[in-house]
mmCIF file of C-alpha atoms and ligand atoms in Angstrom:
data_model
loop_
_atom_site.group_PDB
_atom_site.id
_atom_site.type_symbol
_atom_site.label_atom_id
_atom_site.label_comp_id
_atom_site.label_asym_id
_atom_site.label_seq_id
_atom_site.Cartn_x
_atom_site.Cartn_y
_atom_site.Cartn_z
ATOM 1 C CA MET M 1 103.479 102.285 87.611
ATOM 2 C CA LYS M 2 104.915 98.769 87.961
ATOM 3 C CA LYS M 3 103.496 96.633 90.756
ATOM 4 C CA THR M 4 104.554 98.453 93.938
ATOM 5 C CA ALA M 5 103.905 97.783 97.617
ATOM 6 C CA ILE M 6 104.583 99.429 100.934
ATOM 7 C CA ILE M 7 105.157 96.554 103.359
ATOM 8 C CA TYR M 8 105.046 97.378 107.074
ATOM 9 C CA SER M 9 103.451 96.062 110.233
ATOM 10 C CA PHE M 10 99.775 97.009 110.434
ATOM 11 C CA ASN M 11 100.132 96.620 114.221
ATOM 12 C CA SER M 12 102.999 99.096 114.508
ATOM 13 C CA ASN M 13 102.465 102.615 115.671
ATOM 14 C CA LYS M 14 104.792 105.155 114.090
ATOM 15 C CA THR M 15 105.914 102.901 111.252
ATOM 16 C CA ALA M 16 102.278 102.587 110.171
ATOM 17 C CA LYS M 17 101.737 106.346 110.376
ATOM 18 C CA ILE M 18 104.652 106.915 107.997
ATOM 19 C CA ALA M 19 103.365 104.208 105.621
ATOM 20 C CA GLU M 20 100.047 106.034 105.409
ATOM 21 C CA GLN M 21 101.797 109.368 104.799
ATOM 22 C CA LEU M 22 103.913 107.799 102.058
ATOM 23 C CA LYS M 23 100.828 106.308 100.417
ATOM 24 C CA SER M 24 98.936 109.612 100.455
ATOM 25 C CA THR M 25 101.982 111.608 99.306
ATOM 26 C CA PHE M 26 102.521 109.285 96.336
ATOM 27 C CA ASN M 27 98.811 109.741 95.621
ATOM 28 C CA ASN M 28 98.911 106.704 93.345
ATOM 29 C CA ASP M 29 96.272 103.974 93.560
ATOM 30 C CA ALA M 30 98.753 101.479 92.126
ATOM 31 C CA ILE M 31 100.661 101.382 95.412
ATOM 32 C CA GLU M 32 99.366 98.611 97.661
ATOM 33 C CA LEU M 33 99.676 98.443 101.451
ATOM 34 C CA VAL M 34 100.765 94.993 102.645
ATOM 35 C CA ASN M 35 101.043 93.722 106.213
ATOM 36 C CA ALA M 36 104.576 92.611 107.115
ATOM 37 C CA GLU M 37 103.131 90.532 109.960
ATOM 38 C CA ASP M 38 101.798 87.943 107.515
ATOM 39 C CA ILE M 39 104.067 88.417 104.533
ATOM 40 C CA SER M 40 104.808 85.344 102.375
ATOM 41 C CA VAL M 41 107.514 84.740 99.797
ATOM 42 C CA SER M 42 104.978 84.701 96.954
ATOM 43 C CA THR M 43 103.444 88.021 98.050
ATOM 44 C CA PHE M 44 106.863 89.628 98.451
ATOM 45 C CA LEU M 45 108.007 88.421 95.028
ATOM 46 C CA ALA M 46 104.797 89.595 93.345
ATOM 47 C CA TYR M 47 106.032 93.210 93.506
ATOM 48 C CA GLU M 48 108.749 94.677 91.323
ATOM 49 C CA GLN M 49 109.154 97.761 93.490
ATOM 50 C CA LEU M 50 108.897 97.692 97.257
ATOM 51 C CA ILE M 51 109.058 100.131 100.127
ATOM 52 C CA LEU M 52 109.705 98.386 103.448
ATOM 53 C CA GLY M 53 109.059 99.900 106.879
ATOM 54 C CA VAL M 54 111.834 98.722 109.213
ATOM 55 C CA PRO M 55 111.923 100.288 112.689
ATOM 56 C CA THR M 56 114.910 99.414 114.871
ATOM 57 C CA TRP M 57 114.183 97.481 118.036
ATOM 58 C CA PHE M 58 116.066 95.666 120.807
ATOM 59 C CA ASP M 59 119.283 97.758 120.666
ATOM 60 C CA GLY M 60 120.057 97.485 116.999
ATOM 61 C CA GLU M 61 117.831 94.663 115.770
ATOM 62 C CA LEU M 62 114.984 94.097 113.344
ATOM 63 C CA PRO M 63 111.532 93.880 114.911
ATOM 64 C CA ASN M 64 110.273 90.300 115.369
ATOM 65 C CA TYR M 65 108.000 90.258 112.334
ATOM 66 C CA TRP M 66 110.893 91.064 109.972
ATOM 67 C CA ASP M 67 113.365 88.888 111.852
ATOM 68 C CA GLU M 68 111.101 85.867 111.353
ATOM 69 C CA PHE M 69 111.113 86.492 107.596
ATOM 70 C CA VAL M 70 114.943 86.631 107.310
ATOM 71 C CA PRO M 71 115.440 82.909 106.455
ATOM 72 C CA GLU M 72 112.974 83.333 103.595
ATOM 73 C CA ILE M 73 114.719 86.477 102.348
ATOM 74 C CA GLU M 74 117.983 84.548 102.331
ATOM 75 C CA ASP M 75 116.449 82.062 99.869
ATOM 76 C CA MET M 76 114.967 84.604 97.450
ATOM 77 C CA ASP M 77 116.228 85.750 94.080
ATOM 78 C CA LEU M 78 115.703 89.518 94.174
ATOM 79 C CA LYS M 79 117.502 90.467 90.961
ATOM 80 C CA GLY M 80 115.655 93.267 89.195
ATOM 81 C CA LYS M 81 113.768 94.390 92.320
ATOM 82 C CA LEU M 82 113.990 98.025 93.375
ATOM 83 C CA ILE M 83 113.620 98.327 97.140
ATOM 84 C CA ALA M 84 113.450 101.482 99.265
ATOM 85 C CA LEU M 85 113.676 101.309 103.051
ATOM 86 C CA TYR M 86 112.380 103.650 105.689
ATOM 87 C CA GLY M 87 113.185 103.248 109.333
ATOM 88 C CA LEU M 88 112.042 104.533 112.686
ATOM 89 C CA GLY M 89 114.607 105.125 115.377
ATOM 90 C CA ASP M 90 115.521 107.234 118.374
ATOM 91 C CA GLN M 91 118.909 108.933 117.996
ATOM 92 C CA LYS M 92 119.012 110.234 121.588
ATOM 93 C CA GLY M 93 117.833 107.022 123.233
ATOM 94 C CA TYR M 94 119.916 104.645 121.090
ATOM 95 C CA PRO M 95 122.833 106.687 119.677
ATOM 96 C CA GLU M 96 125.043 103.624 119.190
ATOM 97 C CA ASN M 97 122.464 101.718 117.165
ATOM 98 C CA TYR M 98 120.594 104.471 115.430
ATOM 99 C CA GLN M 99 118.431 103.021 112.636
ATOM 100 C CA ASP M 100 120.523 99.847 112.467
ATOM 101 C CA ALA M 101 117.558 97.925 111.069
ATOM 102 C CA ILE M 102 117.752 99.852 107.781
ATOM 103 C CA GLY M 103 121.345 98.685 107.371
ATOM 104 C CA ILE M 104 120.612 95.096 108.396
ATOM 105 C CA MET M 105 117.763 94.881 105.915
ATOM 106 C CA ALA M 106 119.703 96.596 103.110
ATOM 107 C CA GLU M 107 122.561 94.116 103.440
ATOM 108 C CA LEU M 108 120.206 91.113 103.436
ATOM 109 C CA LEU M 109 118.373 92.324 100.335
ATOM 110 C CA GLU M 110 121.503 93.319 98.424
ATOM 111 C CA ALA M 111 122.985 89.868 99.062
ATOM 112 C CA GLN M 112 119.991 88.442 97.163
ATOM 113 C CA GLY M 113 120.486 90.806 94.217
ATOM 114 C CA ALA M 114 118.049 93.615 95.033
ATOM 115 C CA GLU M 115 118.911 97.216 94.248
ATOM 116 C CA ILE M 116 118.404 99.524 97.232
ATOM 117 C CA VAL M 117 117.216 103.007 96.276
ATOM 118 C CA GLY M 118 116.236 106.141 98.156
ATOM 119 C CA PHE M 119 119.426 106.960 100.069
ATOM 120 C CA THR M 120 119.218 110.166 102.130
ATOM 121 C CA SER M 121 121.511 112.697 103.785
ATOM 122 C CA THR M 122 122.705 112.197 107.372
ATOM 123 C CA GLU M 123 122.964 115.967 107.868
ATOM 124 C CA GLY M 124 121.108 117.264 110.911
ATOM 125 C CA TYR M 125 121.086 113.944 112.772
ATOM 126 C CA VAL M 126 123.209 113.407 115.902
ATOM 127 C CA PHE M 127 124.232 109.855 116.843
ATOM 128 C CA GLU M 128 127.369 107.786 117.452
ATOM 129 C CA SER M 129 127.085 104.870 115.081
ATOM 130 C CA SER M 130 124.632 103.292 112.696
ATOM 131 C CA ARG M 131 124.638 100.276 110.400
ATOM 132 C CA ALA M 132 122.294 102.305 108.204
ATOM 133 C CA VAL M 133 125.086 104.643 107.035
ATOM 134 C CA ARG M 134 127.272 104.021 103.986
ATOM 135 C CA ASP M 135 129.498 106.710 102.455
ATOM 136 C CA ASN M 136 127.880 109.348 104.685
ATOM 137 C CA LEU M 137 124.354 108.534 103.511
ATOM 138 C CA PHE M 138 121.512 106.630 105.145
ATOM 139 C CA LEU M 139 120.537 103.613 103.048
ATOM 140 C CA GLY M 140 116.938 104.801 103.275
ATOM 141 C CA LEU M 141 114.752 107.362 104.991
ATOM 142 C CA ALA M 142 115.534 107.749 108.712
ATOM 143 C CA ILE M 143 112.565 108.981 110.759
ATOM 144 C CA ASP M 144 112.944 109.977 114.399
ATOM 145 C CA PHE M 145 109.508 110.728 115.823
ATOM 146 C CA GLU M 146 110.835 111.038 119.359
ATOM 147 C CA ASN M 147 113.379 113.816 118.727
ATOM 148 C CA GLN M 148 112.737 115.271 115.278
ATOM 149 C CA GLY M 149 109.023 114.838 114.711
ATOM 150 C CA SER M 150 108.685 118.238 113.084
ATOM 151 C CA LYS M 151 111.049 117.206 110.255
ATOM 152 C CA ILE M 152 108.670 114.494 109.053
ATOM 153 C CA LYS M 153 106.492 116.855 107.061
ATOM 154 C CA THR M 154 109.440 117.813 104.862
ATOM 155 C CA LEU M 155 111.323 114.483 104.872
ATOM 156 C CA VAL M 156 108.416 112.390 103.601
ATOM 157 C CA PRO M 157 107.528 114.529 100.538
ATOM 158 C CA ALA M 158 111.218 114.949 99.610
ATOM 159 C CA TRP M 159 111.772 111.191 99.769
ATOM 160 C CA VAL M 160 108.661 110.479 97.718
ATOM 161 C CA GLU M 161 109.856 112.934 95.049
ATOM 162 C CA SER M 162 113.223 111.150 94.878
ATOM 163 C CA LEU M 163 111.535 107.736 94.624
ATOM 164 C CA LYS M 164 109.232 108.941 91.843
ATOM 165 C CA LYS M 165 112.392 109.521 89.778
ATOM 166 C CA VAL M 166 113.593 105.897 90.136
ATOM 167 C CA PHE M 167 110.352 103.931 90.359
ATOM 168 C CA LYS M 168 108.941 103.186 86.924
HETATM 169 C C1 LIG R 201 112.830 98.446 123.503
HETATM 170 C C2 LIG R 201 113.173 99.445 122.432
HETATM 171 C C3 LIG R 201 114.390 99.333 121.767
HETATM 172 C C4 LIG R 201 114.742 100.256 120.777
HETATM 173 N N1 LIG R 201 115.958 100.147 120.154
HETATM 174 C C5 LIG R 201 116.317 101.092 119.227
HETATM 175 C C6 LIG R 201 117.599 101.034 118.610
HETATM 176 O O1 LIG R 201 118.432 100.172 118.871
HETATM 177 N N2 LIG R 201 117.901 101.987 117.699
HETATM 178 C C7 LIG R 201 117.027 102.987 117.348
HETATM 179 O O2 LIG R 201 117.363 103.819 116.499
HETATM 180 N N3 LIG R 201 115.783 103.054 117.929
HETATM 181 C C8 LIG R 201 115.420 102.143 118.854
HETATM 182 N N4 LIG R 201 114.187 102.214 119.456
HETATM 183 C C9 LIG R 201 113.270 103.297 119.084
HETATM 184 C C10 LIG R 201 112.192 102.821 118.130
HETATM 185 O O3 LIG R 201 112.720 102.447 116.874
HETATM 186 C C11 LIG R 201 111.197 103.958 117.898
HETATM 187 O O4 LIG R 201 110.516 104.186 119.109
HETATM 188 C C12 LIG R 201 110.207 103.690 116.785
HETATM 189 O O5 LIG R 201 109.461 104.855 116.603
HETATM 190 C C13 LIG R 201 109.306 102.513 116.989
HETATM 191 O O6 LIG R 201 108.460 102.412 115.883
HETATM 192 P P1 LIG R 201 107.131 101.517 115.946
HETATM 193 O O7 LIG R 201 106.390 102.003 117.163
HETATM 194 O O8 LIG R 201 106.398 101.786 114.698
HETATM 195 O O9 LIG R 201 107.574 100.088 116.042
HETATM 196 C C14 LIG R 201 113.830 101.284 120.437
HETATM 197 C C15 LIG R 201 112.602 101.388 121.116
HETATM 198 C C16 LIG R 201 112.273 100.488 122.103
HETATM 199 C C17 LIG R 201 110.970 100.657 122.820
#
């Protein structure tokens, strides 16, 4: 496998749990776990394939650690990079901003030339609006621990199977 990382906050709670599940489901030693809290441009660019953990915070915003990295993303050339996004959100608590961070991050990365992979179905979710949705699909994997925790055990393996088909 090409150089691949899962980048997420090591200090997060549910986002970190999903990162660990993704790592063990891939069952591939080539996938490295990288802390988003101290990510640098050179570390980010060292990987050809990336999975980013982007929970939504503050009514439709990126968490601080990703927000601080935005100016650096806006200066990067990401052509040729395959990037998959997973998000954490609460569709009952924040129905107007459900998983917005996935959409914010996807738009930032696409503007720099990255290809976003790993879109998923919105079926079975109930919310009002989301920046994470394009053409009826989430631009990544949408995890809702608060309301649909029992779905995680099927969502994670299905997403990993779909990524195995596009990651080289
Ligand atoms: C202050 C606060 C604001 C939140 N805002 C949103 C939001 O706008 N949209 C959403 O889908 N989830 C929102 N959530 C839910 C979180 O994304 C969810 O709890 C997630 O599991 C947090 O993951 P983490 O603990 O790994 O950071 C918010 C949670 C908190 C506490």
